[in-house]
PDB file of C-alpha atoms in Angstrom:
ATOM      1  CA  MET Y  34      -0.003   0.004  -0.009  1.00  0.00           C
ATOM      2  CA  SER Y  35       1.402   3.403  -0.954  1.00  0.00           C
ATOM      3  CA  LYS Y  36       1.844   6.103   1.684  1.00  0.00           C
ATOM      4  CA  ALA Y  37      -0.820   8.216  -0.039  1.00  0.00           C
ATOM      5  CA  LEU Y  38      -3.362   5.382   0.038  1.00  0.00           C
ATOM      6  CA  ALA Y  39      -2.529   4.591   3.637  1.00  0.00           C
ATOM      7  CA  LEU Y  40      -3.130   8.230   4.538  1.00  0.00           C
ATOM      8  CA  VAL Y  41      -6.518   8.146   2.801  1.00  0.00           C
ATOM      9  CA  VAL Y  42      -7.505   5.029   4.782  1.00  0.00           C
ATOM     10  CA  VAL Y  43      -6.487   6.642   8.070  1.00  0.00           C
ATOM     11  CA  LEU Y  44      -8.364   9.842   7.254  1.00  0.00           C
ATOM     12  CA  PHE Y  45     -11.465   7.793   6.359  1.00  0.00           C
ATOM     13  CA  PHE Y  46     -11.563   6.152   9.761  1.00  0.00           C
ATOM     14  CA  VAL Y  47     -10.888   9.428  11.563  1.00  0.00           C
ATOM     15  CA  LEU Y  48     -13.645  11.252   9.686  1.00  0.00           C
ATOM     16  CA  PHE Y  49     -16.258   8.593   9.180  1.00  0.00           C
ATOM     17  CA  CYS Y  50     -15.734   5.981  11.887  1.00  0.00           C
ATOM     18  CA  GLU Y  51     -15.977   8.179  14.959  1.00  0.00           C
ATOM     19  CA  LYS Y  52     -18.635   5.768  16.272  1.00  0.00           C
ATOM     20  CA  CYS Y  53     -16.296   2.749  16.181  1.00  0.00           C
ATOM     21  CA  TYR Y  54     -14.505   1.387  19.217  1.00  0.00           C
ATOM     22  CA  GLY Y  55     -11.992  -1.293  18.286  1.00  0.00           C
ATOM     23  CA  GLU Y  56     -14.056  -4.057  16.720  1.00  0.00           C
ATOM     24  CA  LEU Y  57     -17.237  -2.814  18.385  1.00  0.00           C
ATOM     25  CA  ARG Y  58     -19.346  -0.415  16.405  1.00  0.00           C
ATOM     26  CA  ILE Y  59     -22.840   0.957  16.146  1.00  0.00           C
ATOM     27  CA  GLY Y  60     -24.818  -0.943  13.529  1.00  0.00           C
ATOM     28  CA  PHE Y  61     -22.564  -4.002  13.416  1.00  0.00           C
ATOM     29  CA  TYR Y  62     -25.460  -6.217  12.234  1.00  0.00           C
ATOM     30  CA  GLU Y  63     -26.884  -3.860   9.629  1.00  0.00           C
ATOM     31  CA  GLY Y  64     -27.404  -5.704   6.333  1.00  0.00           C
ATOM     32  CA  LYS Y  65     -26.258  -9.049   7.757  1.00  0.00           C
ATOM     33  CA  CYS Y  66     -29.688 -10.554   8.353  1.00  0.00           C
ATOM     34  CA  GLY Y  67     -31.448  -9.805   5.086  1.00  0.00           C
ATOM     35  CA  LEU Y  68     -34.242  -7.337   5.603  1.00  0.00           C
ATOM     36  CA  THR Y  69     -34.411  -8.051   9.332  1.00  0.00           C
ATOM     37  CA  ASN Y  70     -33.351  -5.320  11.706  1.00  0.00           C
ATOM     38  CA  VAL Y  71     -31.671  -7.197  14.563  1.00  0.00           C
ATOM     39  CA  GLU Y  72     -32.181  -4.408  17.091  1.00  0.00           C
ATOM     40  CA  ASP Y  73     -35.903  -4.259  16.250  1.00  0.00           C
ATOM     41  CA  VAL Y  74     -36.229  -7.985  16.991  1.00  0.00           C
ATOM     42  CA  VAL Y  75     -34.582  -7.511  20.398  1.00  0.00           C
ATOM     43  CA  GLN Y  76     -36.726  -4.492  21.209  1.00  0.00           C
ATOM     44  CA  ASN Y  77     -39.956  -6.247  20.200  1.00  0.00           C
ATOM     45  CA  VAL Y  78     -39.285  -9.205  22.480  1.00  0.00           C
ATOM     46  CA  VAL Y  79     -38.355  -6.953  25.435  1.00  0.00           C
ATOM     47  CA  ASN Y  80     -41.529  -4.896  24.883  1.00  0.00           C
ATOM     48  CA  THR Y  81     -43.648  -8.032  24.688  1.00  0.00           C
ATOM     49  CA  TRP Y  82     -42.322  -9.362  27.957  1.00  0.00           C
ATOM     50  CA  HIS Y  83     -42.781  -5.978  29.623  1.00  0.00           C
ATOM     51  CA  ILE Y  84     -46.373  -5.525  28.460  1.00  0.00           C
ATOM     52  CA  GLU Y  85     -47.965  -8.900  27.777  1.00  0.00           C
ATOM     53  CA  LYS Y  86     -46.116 -10.898  30.452  1.00  0.00           C
ATOM     54  CA  LYS Y  87     -46.284  -7.960  32.875  1.00  0.00           C
ATOM     55  CA  GLU Y  88     -42.582  -8.204  33.687  1.00  0.00           C
ATOM     56  CA  LYS Y  89     -42.315  -4.718  35.110  1.00  0.00           C
ATOM     57  CA  ASP Y  90     -38.928  -5.237  36.780  1.00  0.00           C
ATOM     58  CA  ILE Y  91     -37.073  -5.887  33.512  1.00  0.00           C
ATOM     59  CA  PRO Y  92     -35.012  -2.660  33.743  1.00  0.00           C
ATOM     60  CA  ALA Y  93     -33.602  -3.565  37.169  1.00  0.00           C
ATOM     61  CA  ALA Y  94     -33.040  -7.201  36.176  1.00  0.00           C
ATOM     62  CA  LEU Y  95     -31.113  -6.477  32.996  1.00  0.00           C
ATOM     63  CA  LEU Y  96     -29.070  -3.600  34.412  1.00  0.00           C
ATOM     64  CA  ARG Y  97     -27.920  -5.968  37.126  1.00  0.00           C
ATOM     65  CA  MET Y  98     -27.252  -8.762  34.635  1.00  0.00           C
ATOM     66  CA  GLN Y  99     -25.092  -6.591  32.353  1.00  0.00           C
ATOM     67  CA  PHE Y 100     -23.058  -5.224  35.253  1.00  0.00           C
ATOM     68  CA  HIS Y 101     -22.498  -8.653  36.789  1.00  0.00           C
ATOM     69  CA  ASP Y 102     -21.525 -10.085  33.391  1.00  0.00           C
ATOM     70  CA  CYS Y 103     -19.129  -7.321  32.340  1.00  0.00           C
ATOM     71  CA  PHE Y 104     -17.342  -7.119  35.697  1.00  0.00           C
ATOM     72  CA  VAL Y 105     -16.396 -10.819  35.581  1.00  0.00           C
ATOM     73  CA  LYS Y 106     -14.023 -11.635  32.699  1.00  0.00           C
ATOM     74  CA  GLY Y 107     -15.601  -8.921  30.562  1.00  0.00           C
ATOM     75  CA  CYS Y 108     -18.844  -8.570  28.582  1.00  0.00           C
ATOM     76  CA  ASP Y 109     -18.882 -12.090  27.165  1.00  0.00           C
ATOM     77  CA  ALA Y 110     -22.236 -13.480  28.358  1.00  0.00           C
ATOM     78  CA  SER Y 111     -20.443 -15.942  30.629  1.00  0.00           C
ATOM     79  CA  ILE Y 112     -23.094 -15.222  33.257  1.00  0.00           C
ATOM     80  CA  LEU Y 113     -25.660 -16.986  31.030  1.00  0.00           C
ATOM     81  CA  LEU Y 114     -23.904 -20.366  30.918  1.00  0.00           C
ATOM     82  CA  ASP Y 115     -25.470 -23.174  32.945  1.00  0.00           C
ATOM     83  CA  GLY Y 116     -23.364 -25.487  35.088  1.00  0.00           C
ATOM     84  CA  PHE Y 117     -22.852 -26.712  38.623  1.00  0.00           C
ATOM     85  CA  THR Y 118     -19.906 -24.335  39.085  1.00  0.00           C
ATOM     86  CA  SER Y 119     -20.797 -21.602  36.584  1.00  0.00           C
ATOM     87  CA  GLU Y 120     -21.042 -17.910  37.444  1.00  0.00           C
ATOM     88  CA  LYS Y 121     -24.782 -18.327  37.979  1.00  0.00           C
ATOM     89  CA  THR Y 122     -24.082 -20.360  41.107  1.00  0.00           C
ATOM     90  CA  ALA Y 123     -21.960 -17.675  42.795  1.00  0.00           C
ATOM     91  CA  VAL Y 124     -23.655 -16.057  45.808  1.00  0.00           C
ATOM     92  CA  PRO Y 125     -23.525 -12.489  44.373  1.00  0.00           C
ATOM     93  CA  ASN Y 126     -25.405 -13.759  41.306  1.00  0.00           C
ATOM     94  CA  SER Y 127     -28.166 -15.530  43.206  1.00  0.00           C
ATOM     95  CA  SER Y 128     -30.425 -12.484  42.712  1.00  0.00           C
ATOM     96  CA  VAL Y 129     -29.700 -12.046  38.986  1.00  0.00           C
ATOM     97  CA  ARG Y 130     -32.835 -12.517  36.888  1.00  0.00           C
ATOM     98  CA  GLY Y 131     -33.835 -12.218  33.237  1.00  0.00           C
ATOM     99  CA  TYR Y 132     -32.330 -15.409  31.830  1.00  0.00           C
ATOM    100  CA  GLU Y 133     -35.596 -16.543  30.276  1.00  0.00           C
ATOM    101  CA  LEU Y 134     -36.009 -13.207  28.506  1.00  0.00           C
ATOM    102  CA  ILE Y 135     -32.536 -13.498  26.970  1.00  0.00           C
ATOM    103  CA  ASP Y 136     -33.470 -17.053  25.871  1.00  0.00           C
ATOM    104  CA  ALA Y 137     -36.587 -15.725  24.159  1.00  0.00           C
ATOM    105  CA  ILE Y 138     -34.628 -13.027  22.347  1.00  0.00           C
ATOM    106  CA  LYS Y 139     -32.008 -15.529  21.222  1.00  0.00           C
ATOM    107  CA  GLU Y 140     -34.711 -17.889  19.931  1.00  0.00           C
ATOM    108  CA  ALA Y 141     -36.330 -15.072  17.937  1.00  0.00           C
ATOM    109  CA  LEU Y 142     -33.004 -14.054  16.406  1.00  0.00           C
ATOM    110  CA  GLU Y 143     -31.956 -17.604  15.569  1.00  0.00           C
ATOM    111  CA  ALA Y 144     -35.237 -18.026  13.678  1.00  0.00           C
ATOM    112  CA  LYS Y 145     -34.326 -15.024  11.530  1.00  0.00           C
ATOM    113  CA  CYS Y 146     -30.565 -15.356  11.099  1.00  0.00           C
ATOM    114  CA  GLN Y 147     -28.978 -18.438  12.592  1.00  0.00           C
ATOM    115  CA  GLY Y 148     -25.610 -18.120  14.314  1.00  0.00           C
ATOM    116  CA  LEU Y 149     -25.291 -14.374  13.747  1.00  0.00           C
ATOM    117  CA  VAL Y 150     -26.015 -12.446  16.935  1.00  0.00           C
ATOM    118  CA  SER Y 151     -23.985 -13.106  20.071  1.00  0.00           C
ATOM    119  CA  CYS Y 152     -25.537 -13.491  23.485  1.00  0.00           C
ATOM    120  CA  ALA Y 153     -23.181 -10.797  24.765  1.00  0.00           C
ATOM    121  CA  ASP Y 154     -24.646  -8.331  22.292  1.00  0.00           C
ATOM    122  CA  ILE Y 155     -28.171  -9.415  23.197  1.00  0.00           C
ATOM    123  CA  ILE Y 156     -27.533  -8.480  26.843  1.00  0.00           C
ATOM    124  CA  SER Y 157     -26.340  -5.001  25.864  1.00  0.00           C
ATOM    125  CA  MET Y 158     -29.162  -4.313  23.404  1.00  0.00           C
ATOM    126  CA  ALA Y 159     -31.882  -5.699  25.687  1.00  0.00           C
ATOM    127  CA  THR Y 160     -30.602  -3.680  28.632  1.00  0.00           C
ATOM    128  CA  ARG Y 161     -30.760  -0.478  26.608  1.00  0.00           C
ATOM    129  CA  ASP Y 162     -34.331  -1.276  25.572  1.00  0.00           C
ATOM    130  CA  ALA Y 163     -35.243  -2.024  29.180  1.00  0.00           C
ATOM    131  CA  VAL Y 164     -33.777   1.304  30.310  1.00  0.00           C
ATOM    132  CA  VAL Y 165     -36.017   3.080  27.806  1.00  0.00           C
ATOM    133  CA  LEU Y 166     -39.041   1.153  29.099  1.00  0.00           C
ATOM    134  CA  GLY Y 167     -38.104   2.312  32.581  1.00  0.00           C
ATOM    135  CA  GLY Y 168     -38.247   5.957  31.571  1.00  0.00           C
ATOM    136  CA  GLY Y 169     -34.641   6.393  30.539  1.00  0.00           C
ATOM    137  CA  LYS Y 170     -33.322   7.825  27.279  1.00  0.00           C
ATOM    138  CA  TRP Y 171     -32.377   5.824  24.173  1.00  0.00           C
ATOM    139  CA  TYR Y 172     -28.631   5.410  23.626  1.00  0.00           C
ATOM    140  CA  ASP Y 173     -26.872   3.755  20.709  1.00  0.00           C
ATOM    141  CA  VAL Y 174     -25.376   0.386  21.605  1.00  0.00           C
ATOM    142  CA  GLU Y 175     -22.111  -0.747  20.100  1.00  0.00           C
ATOM    143  CA  THR Y 176     -22.202  -4.347  18.908  1.00  0.00           C
ATOM    144  CA  GLY Y 177     -19.770  -6.926  17.561  1.00  0.00           C
ATOM    145  CA  ARG Y 178     -18.992  -8.830  20.778  1.00  0.00           C
ATOM    146  CA  ARG Y 179     -18.475 -12.566  20.787  1.00  0.00           C
ATOM    147  CA  ASP Y 180     -19.391 -15.032  23.529  1.00  0.00           C
ATOM    148  CA  GLY Y 181     -16.974 -16.534  26.020  1.00  0.00           C
ATOM    149  CA  ASN Y 182     -16.765 -20.250  26.741  1.00  0.00           C
ATOM    150  CA  VAL Y 183     -15.576 -20.118  30.371  1.00  0.00           C
ATOM    151  CA  SER Y 184     -17.899 -19.522  33.320  1.00  0.00           C
ATOM    152  CA  LEU Y 185     -16.688 -20.223  36.827  1.00  0.00           C
ATOM    153  CA  ALA Y 186     -18.193 -19.165  40.131  1.00  0.00           C
ATOM    154  CA  SER Y 187     -14.653 -18.811  41.455  1.00  0.00           C
ATOM    155  CA  ASN Y 188     -14.070 -15.925  39.008  1.00  0.00           C
ATOM    156  CA  VAL Y 189     -16.898 -13.858  40.496  1.00  0.00           C
ATOM    157  CA  ASN Y 190     -15.432 -10.992  42.525  1.00  0.00           C
ATOM    158  CA  LEU Y 191     -17.988  -8.167  42.490  1.00  0.00           C
ATOM    159  CA  PRO Y 192     -17.927  -4.997  44.615  1.00  0.00           C
ATOM    160  CA  GLY Y 193     -19.928  -5.490  47.799  1.00  0.00           C
ATOM    161  CA  ALA Y 194     -22.364  -3.130  49.442  1.00  0.00           C
ATOM    162  CA  THR Y 195     -19.791  -2.095  52.078  1.00  0.00           C
ATOM    163  CA  ILE Y 196     -16.854  -1.418  49.729  1.00  0.00           C
ATOM    164  CA  SER Y 197     -15.192   1.937  50.356  1.00  0.00           C
ATOM    165  CA  VAL Y 198     -15.383   4.685  47.739  1.00  0.00           C
ATOM    166  CA  SER Y 199     -11.631   4.636  47.196  1.00  0.00           C
ATOM    167  CA  ASP Y 200     -11.530   0.863  46.723  1.00  0.00           C
ATOM    168  CA  SER Y 201     -14.519   1.036  44.388  1.00  0.00           C
ATOM    169  CA  ILE Y 202     -12.753   3.656  42.273  1.00  0.00           C
ATOM    170  CA  LYS Y 203      -9.702   1.394  42.042  1.00  0.00           C
ATOM    171  CA  LEU Y 204     -11.868  -1.559  41.009  1.00  0.00           C
ATOM    172  CA  PHE Y 205     -13.643   0.432  38.283  1.00  0.00           C
ATOM    173  CA  ALA Y 206     -10.281   1.805  37.109  1.00  0.00           C
ATOM    174  CA  SER Y 207      -9.099  -1.765  36.600  1.00  0.00           C
ATOM    175  CA  LYS Y 208     -11.921  -2.049  34.066  1.00  0.00           C
ATOM    176  CA  ARG Y 209     -10.865   1.248  32.423  1.00  0.00           C
ATOM    177  CA  LEU Y 210     -13.806   3.087  33.937  1.00  0.00           C
ATOM    178  CA  THR Y 211     -13.427   6.460  35.613  1.00  0.00           C
ATOM    179  CA  GLN Y 212     -14.876   7.591  38.924  1.00  0.00           C
ATOM    180  CA  TYR Y 213     -17.462   9.555  36.920  1.00  0.00           C
ATOM    181  CA  ASP Y 214     -18.451   6.322  35.134  1.00  0.00           C
ATOM    182  CA  MET Y 215     -18.606   4.582  38.520  1.00  0.00           C
ATOM    183  CA  VAL Y 216     -21.012   7.126  40.018  1.00  0.00           C
ATOM    184  CA  TYR Y 217     -23.281   7.120  36.968  1.00  0.00           C
ATOM    185  CA  LEU Y 218     -23.311   3.314  36.870  1.00  0.00           C
ATOM    186  CA  LEU Y 219     -24.183   3.141  40.549  1.00  0.00           C
ATOM    187  CA  GLY Y 220     -27.106   5.291  39.447  1.00  0.00           C
ATOM    188  CA  GLY Y 221     -28.461   2.065  38.026  1.00  0.00           C
ATOM    189  CA  HIS Y 222     -29.703   1.591  41.583  1.00  0.00           C
ATOM    190  CA  THR Y 223     -32.460   4.037  40.610  1.00  0.00           C
ATOM    191  CA  VAL Y 224     -34.396   0.808  39.923  1.00  0.00           C
ATOM    192  CA  GLY Y 225     -34.343  -2.424  41.844  1.00  0.00           C
ATOM    193  CA  ILE Y 226     -34.345  -3.696  45.381  1.00  0.00           C
ATOM    194  CA  ALA Y 227     -31.929  -5.075  47.960  1.00  0.00           C
ATOM    195  CA  ARG Y 228     -32.422  -7.661  50.680  1.00  0.00           C
ATOM    196  CA  CYS Y 229     -32.283  -6.557  54.281  1.00  0.00           C
ATOM    197  CA  SER Y 230     -29.261  -8.771  54.938  1.00  0.00           C
ATOM    198  CA  LEU Y 231     -27.192  -6.500  52.697  1.00  0.00           C
ATOM    199  CA  PHE Y 232     -27.707  -3.424  54.887  1.00  0.00           C
ATOM    200  CA  LYS Y 233     -29.077  -4.585  58.235  1.00  0.00           C
ATOM    201  CA  ASP Y 234     -25.791  -3.726  59.933  1.00  0.00           C
ATOM    202  CA  ARG Y 235     -26.388  -0.066  59.008  1.00  0.00           C
ATOM    203  CA  ILE Y 236     -29.624  -0.187  61.009  1.00  0.00           C
ATOM    204  CA  TYR Y 237     -28.570  -1.971  64.162  1.00  0.00           C
ATOM    205  CA  ASN Y 238     -24.796  -2.311  64.461  1.00  0.00           C
ATOM    206  CA  TYR Y 239     -22.928   0.026  62.124  1.00  0.00           C
ATOM    207  CA  ASN Y 240     -19.184  -0.653  62.353  1.00  0.00           C
ATOM    208  CA  ASN Y 241     -19.817  -2.608  65.570  1.00  0.00           C
ATOM    209  CA  THR Y 242     -21.096   0.488  67.384  1.00  0.00           C
ATOM    210  CA  GLY Y 243     -24.340  -1.122  68.486  1.00  0.00           C
ATOM    211  CA  GLY Y 244     -26.283   1.656  66.758  1.00  0.00           C
ATOM    212  CA  PRO Y 245     -27.288   2.873  63.295  1.00  0.00           C
ATOM    213  CA  ASP Y 246     -25.174   4.517  60.606  1.00  0.00           C
ATOM    214  CA  PRO Y 247     -25.208   8.221  61.560  1.00  0.00           C
ATOM    215  CA  SER Y 248     -25.284   9.216  57.891  1.00  0.00           C
ATOM    216  CA  MET Y 249     -28.755   7.643  57.485  1.00  0.00           C
ATOM    217  CA  SER Y 250     -31.693  10.006  57.707  1.00  0.00           C
ATOM    218  CA  PRO Y 251     -34.112   9.500  60.623  1.00  0.00           C
ATOM    219  CA  TRP Y 252     -36.930   8.901  58.159  1.00  0.00           C
ATOM    220  CA  LEU Y 253     -35.085   6.102  56.367  1.00  0.00           C
ATOM    221  CA  LEU Y 254     -33.956   4.568  59.639  1.00  0.00           C
ATOM    222  CA  ALA Y 255     -37.569   4.300  60.804  1.00  0.00           C
ATOM    223  CA  GLU Y 256     -38.602   2.862  57.420  1.00  0.00           C
ATOM    224  CA  LEU Y 257     -35.888   0.202  57.431  1.00  0.00           C
ATOM    225  CA  LYS Y 258     -36.493  -0.796  61.058  1.00  0.00           C
ATOM    226  CA  GLU Y 259     -40.095  -1.512  60.188  1.00  0.00           C
ATOM    227  CA  ARG Y 260     -39.203  -3.448  57.033  1.00  0.00           C
ATOM    228  CA  CYS Y 261     -36.120  -5.231  58.414  1.00  0.00           C
ATOM    229  CA  PRO Y 262     -36.590  -6.345  62.046  1.00  0.00           C
ATOM    230  CA  ARG Y 263     -33.477  -7.063  64.063  1.00  0.00           C
ATOM    231  CA  ILE Y 264     -34.373 -10.738  64.327  1.00  0.00           C
ATOM    232  CA  SER Y 265     -35.967 -12.435  61.326  1.00  0.00           C
ATOM    233  CA  LEU Y 266     -35.518 -16.193  61.216  1.00  0.00           C
ATOM    234  CA  PHE Y 267     -37.441 -17.100  58.099  1.00  0.00           C
ATOM    235  CA  PHE Y 268     -37.659 -14.081  55.837  1.00  0.00           C
ATOM    236  CA  ASP Y 269     -35.120 -11.742  54.258  1.00  0.00           C
ATOM    237  CA  ASN Y 270     -37.297  -8.853  53.203  1.00  0.00           C
ATOM    238  CA  THR Y 271     -36.476  -6.362  50.446  1.00  0.00           C
ATOM    239  CA  TYR Y 272     -36.478  -2.589  50.161  1.00  0.00           C
ATOM    240  CA  PRO Y 273     -36.188  -0.312  47.079  1.00  0.00           C
ATOM    241  CA  LEU Y 274     -32.785   1.219  46.419  1.00  0.00           C
ATOM    242  CA  ASP Y 275     -34.431   4.421  45.175  1.00  0.00           C
ATOM    243  CA  VAL Y 276     -36.864   5.412  47.911  1.00  0.00           C
ATOM    244  CA  LYS Y 277     -38.709   7.961  45.746  1.00  0.00           C
ATOM    245  CA  THR Y 278     -39.234   6.483  42.237  1.00  0.00           C
ATOM    246  CA  PRO Y 279     -38.113   2.851  42.500  1.00  0.00           C
ATOM    247  CA  SER Y 280     -39.495   1.805  39.123  1.00  0.00           C
ATOM    248  CA  LEU Y 281     -38.187   4.729  37.042  1.00  0.00           C
ATOM    249  CA  VAL Y 282     -34.768   5.282  35.521  1.00  0.00           C
ATOM    250  CA  ASP Y 283     -34.132   8.885  36.599  1.00  0.00           C
ATOM    251  CA  ASN Y 284     -31.811  10.901  38.826  1.00  0.00           C
ATOM    252  CA  SER Y 285     -34.037  10.786  41.918  1.00  0.00           C
ATOM    253  CA  PHE Y 286     -31.636   8.162  43.359  1.00  0.00           C
ATOM    254  CA  PHE Y 287     -28.965  10.880  43.532  1.00  0.00           C
ATOM    255  CA  GLN Y 288     -31.386  13.401  45.004  1.00  0.00           C
ATOM    256  CA  GLU Y 289     -32.257  10.950  47.775  1.00  0.00           C
ATOM    257  CA  ILE Y 290     -28.717   9.962  48.710  1.00  0.00           C
ATOM    258  CA  LYS Y 291     -28.022  13.705  49.140  1.00  0.00           C
ATOM    259  CA  LYS Y 292     -30.727  13.625  51.847  1.00  0.00           C
ATOM    260  CA  GLY Y 293     -29.229  10.626  53.620  1.00  0.00           C
ATOM    261  CA  ASN Y 294     -31.642   8.199  52.029  1.00  0.00           C
ATOM    262  CA  GLY Y 295     -29.107   5.804  50.518  1.00  0.00           C
ATOM    263  CA  VAL Y 296     -30.029   2.220  51.409  1.00  0.00           C
ATOM    264  CA  LEU Y 297     -26.676   0.609  50.657  1.00  0.00           C
ATOM    265  CA  GLN Y 298     -23.545   1.869  52.365  1.00  0.00           C
ATOM    266  CA  ILE Y 299     -21.652   2.490  49.113  1.00  0.00           C
ATOM    267  CA  ASP Y 300     -24.621   4.385  47.687  1.00  0.00           C
ATOM    268  CA  GLN Y 301     -24.716   6.729  50.668  1.00  0.00           C
ATOM    269  CA  GLN Y 302     -20.955   7.160  50.759  1.00  0.00           C
ATOM    270  CA  ILE Y 303     -20.625   8.416  47.173  1.00  0.00           C
ATOM    271  CA  ALA Y 304     -22.716  11.414  48.254  1.00  0.00           C
ATOM    272  CA  LEU Y 305     -20.403  12.088  51.216  1.00  0.00           C
ATOM    273  CA  ASP Y 306     -16.900  11.143  50.139  1.00  0.00           C
ATOM    274  CA  GLU Y 307     -14.603  13.952  48.938  1.00  0.00           C
ATOM    275  CA  LEU Y 308     -13.680  11.834  45.903  1.00  0.00           C
ATOM    276  CA  THR Y 309     -17.240  11.654  44.543  1.00  0.00           C
ATOM    277  CA  LYS Y 310     -19.614  14.049  46.293  1.00  0.00           C
ATOM    278  CA  ASN Y 311     -19.068  16.826  43.731  1.00  0.00           C
ATOM    279  CA  ILE Y 312     -19.999  14.409  40.970  1.00  0.00           C
ATOM    280  CA  VAL Y 313     -23.233  13.582  42.792  1.00  0.00           C
ATOM    281  CA  ASP Y 314     -23.946  17.294  43.277  1.00  0.00           C
ATOM    282  CA  ASP Y 315     -23.504  17.884  39.558  1.00  0.00           C
ATOM    283  CA  ILE Y 316     -25.807  14.994  38.658  1.00  0.00           C
ATOM    284  CA  VAL Y 317     -28.569  16.292  40.930  1.00  0.00           C
ATOM    285  CA  SER Y 318     -28.628  19.620  39.070  1.00  0.00           C
ATOM    286  CA  ASP Y 319     -27.849  18.241  35.593  1.00  0.00           C
ATOM    287  CA  PRO Y 320     -30.836  18.054  33.218  1.00  0.00           C
ATOM    288  CA  ASP Y 321     -28.818  15.792  30.913  1.00  0.00           C
ATOM    289  CA  PHE Y 322     -28.499  12.858  33.325  1.00  0.00           C
ATOM    290  CA  TYR Y 323     -30.112  10.459  30.860  1.00  0.00           C
ATOM    291  CA  THR Y 324     -27.541  11.066  28.135  1.00  0.00           C
ATOM    292  CA  LYS Y 325     -24.610  10.699  30.497  1.00  0.00           C
ATOM    293  CA  PHE Y 326     -26.052   7.570  32.063  1.00  0.00           C
ATOM    294  CA  GLY Y 327     -26.316   6.073  28.565  1.00  0.00           C
ATOM    295  CA  GLU Y 328     -22.706   7.035  27.829  1.00  0.00           C
ATOM    296  CA  ALA Y 329     -21.579   5.240  31.001  1.00  0.00           C
ATOM    297  CA  MET Y 330     -23.540   2.140  29.967  1.00  0.00           C
ATOM    298  CA  VAL Y 331     -21.796   2.160  26.578  1.00  0.00           C
ATOM    299  CA  LYS Y 332     -18.422   2.326  28.314  1.00  0.00           C
ATOM    300  CA  LEU Y 333     -19.447  -0.565  30.565  1.00  0.00           C
ATOM    301  CA  GLY Y 334     -20.265  -2.551  27.435  1.00  0.00           C
ATOM    302  CA  ARG Y 335     -16.659  -2.174  26.227  1.00  0.00           C
ATOM    303  CA  VAL Y 336     -15.079  -3.913  29.200  1.00  0.00           C
ATOM    304  CA  GLU Y 337     -12.734  -6.722  28.130  1.00  0.00           C
ATOM    305  CA  VAL Y 338     -14.834  -7.738  25.119  1.00  0.00           C
ATOM    306  CA  LEU Y 339     -14.073 -10.666  22.841  1.00  0.00           C
ATOM    307  CA  ILE Y 340     -13.961  -9.622  19.215  1.00  0.00           C
ATOM    308  CA  ASP Y 341     -13.521 -11.235  15.793  1.00  0.00           C
ATOM    309  CA  GLY Y 342     -11.386 -14.366  16.036  1.00  0.00           C
ATOM    310  CA  GLN Y 343     -12.028 -14.762  19.764  1.00  0.00           C
ATOM    311  CA  GLY Y 344     -14.759 -16.724  21.495  1.00  0.00           C
ATOM    312  CA  GLU Y 345     -17.798 -17.799  19.515  1.00  0.00           C
ATOM    313  CA  VAL Y 346     -21.412 -16.948  18.738  1.00  0.00           C
ATOM    314  CA  ARG Y 347     -23.407 -19.420  20.797  1.00  0.00           C
ATOM    315  CA  LYS Y 348     -26.396 -21.246  19.337  1.00  0.00           C
ATOM    316  CA  SER Y 349     -27.902 -21.323  22.814  1.00  0.00           C
ATOM    317  CA  CYS Y 350     -26.971 -18.737  25.428  1.00  0.00           C
ATOM    318  CA  ARG Y 351     -26.948 -21.395  28.125  1.00  0.00           C
ATOM    319  CA  VAL Y 352     -24.290 -23.732  26.666  1.00  0.00           C
ATOM    320  CA  VAL Y 353     -21.150 -23.442  24.618  1.00  0.00           C
ATOM    321  CA  ASN Y 354     -21.238 -24.723  21.040  1.00  0.00           C
ATOM    322  CA  GLU Y 355     -20.293 -28.324  20.365  1.00  0.00           C
ATOM    323  CA  LYS Y 356     -17.029 -28.680  18.499  1.00  0.00           C
ATOM    324  CA  PRO Y 357     -17.123 -30.775  15.313  1.00  0.00           C
ATOM    325  CA  PHE Y 358     -15.561 -34.252  15.576  1.00  0.00           C
ATOM    326  CA  ILE Y 359     -12.555 -34.649  13.301  1.00  0.00           C
ATOM    327  CA  PHE Y 360     -10.655 -37.941  12.881  1.00  0.00           C
ATOM    328  CA  GLY Y 361      -9.141 -38.834  16.213  1.00  0.00           C
ATOM    329  CA  GLY Y 362     -10.644 -36.135  18.392  1.00  0.00           C
ATOM    330  CA  PHE Y 363     -12.171 -32.705  18.700  1.00  0.00           C
ATOM    331  CA  HIS Y 364     -10.983 -29.845  16.582  1.00  0.00           C
TER     332      HIS Y 364
END
């Protein structure tokens, strides 16, 4: 290739491929499934489940699924694989839901264009559609991921509810995500619930003091005491993470943690810690929260992805593909 031609190629990508990120890009599947629009198929299935099956908690379920998938060995749909020791069996993933919805989307796509769309991309597209259903703003999803073939519970090391802000920043940085990304992604707690066992220490024995977390508002403390009794032998109740609009994707979560109404310790601390409180303040007064939340979700979707030549496109999201038998063994 001549230097002049090489320069033309470079200029083309600079000018016309600003939406590309490595092998991920917006519209990866355009024109690859005949007249079928892959993203429309995904959206239609998500909408059907939300309306006809009355699955109103889809936004919370899929936001949790994407985060838990991407933070363990990257966004490779390893969380979907079945197995006695797969990621699904890890304690932090015991509350992850939405597997049947992903199965339904995969089935619909396989009927249209077999072996084309990865399960990893399905998670990202379906999560975006769920965010929109929850009142959030549409954001373009980059696609082109491939699926991993390793899923081990022992690989699951997710940030816990009591992680410090500084340690959380370090963990997100290891995934090439900034502290701004971290705060916006924690904003995913604007939908969903948590079990009392995750925060009961904040009510009754914060840092072994024998009393409540002093950063918790009196109103929330009374609420949580009623919902989460000190002794509960048979039930582990739940409470919304956004105490104001628990079923909407909006910035009320950040408004509430500014008032001391953060249910999880890490949620409350990002509103108080010097490293993040200014970010929270900005979000509370920022009318463009939805756009920036979408941008953070796109960055999450880039974490340690498998691209062309790596991994595979699974036929079923629950199992890896069978390898063809070639004379004398598997190839």
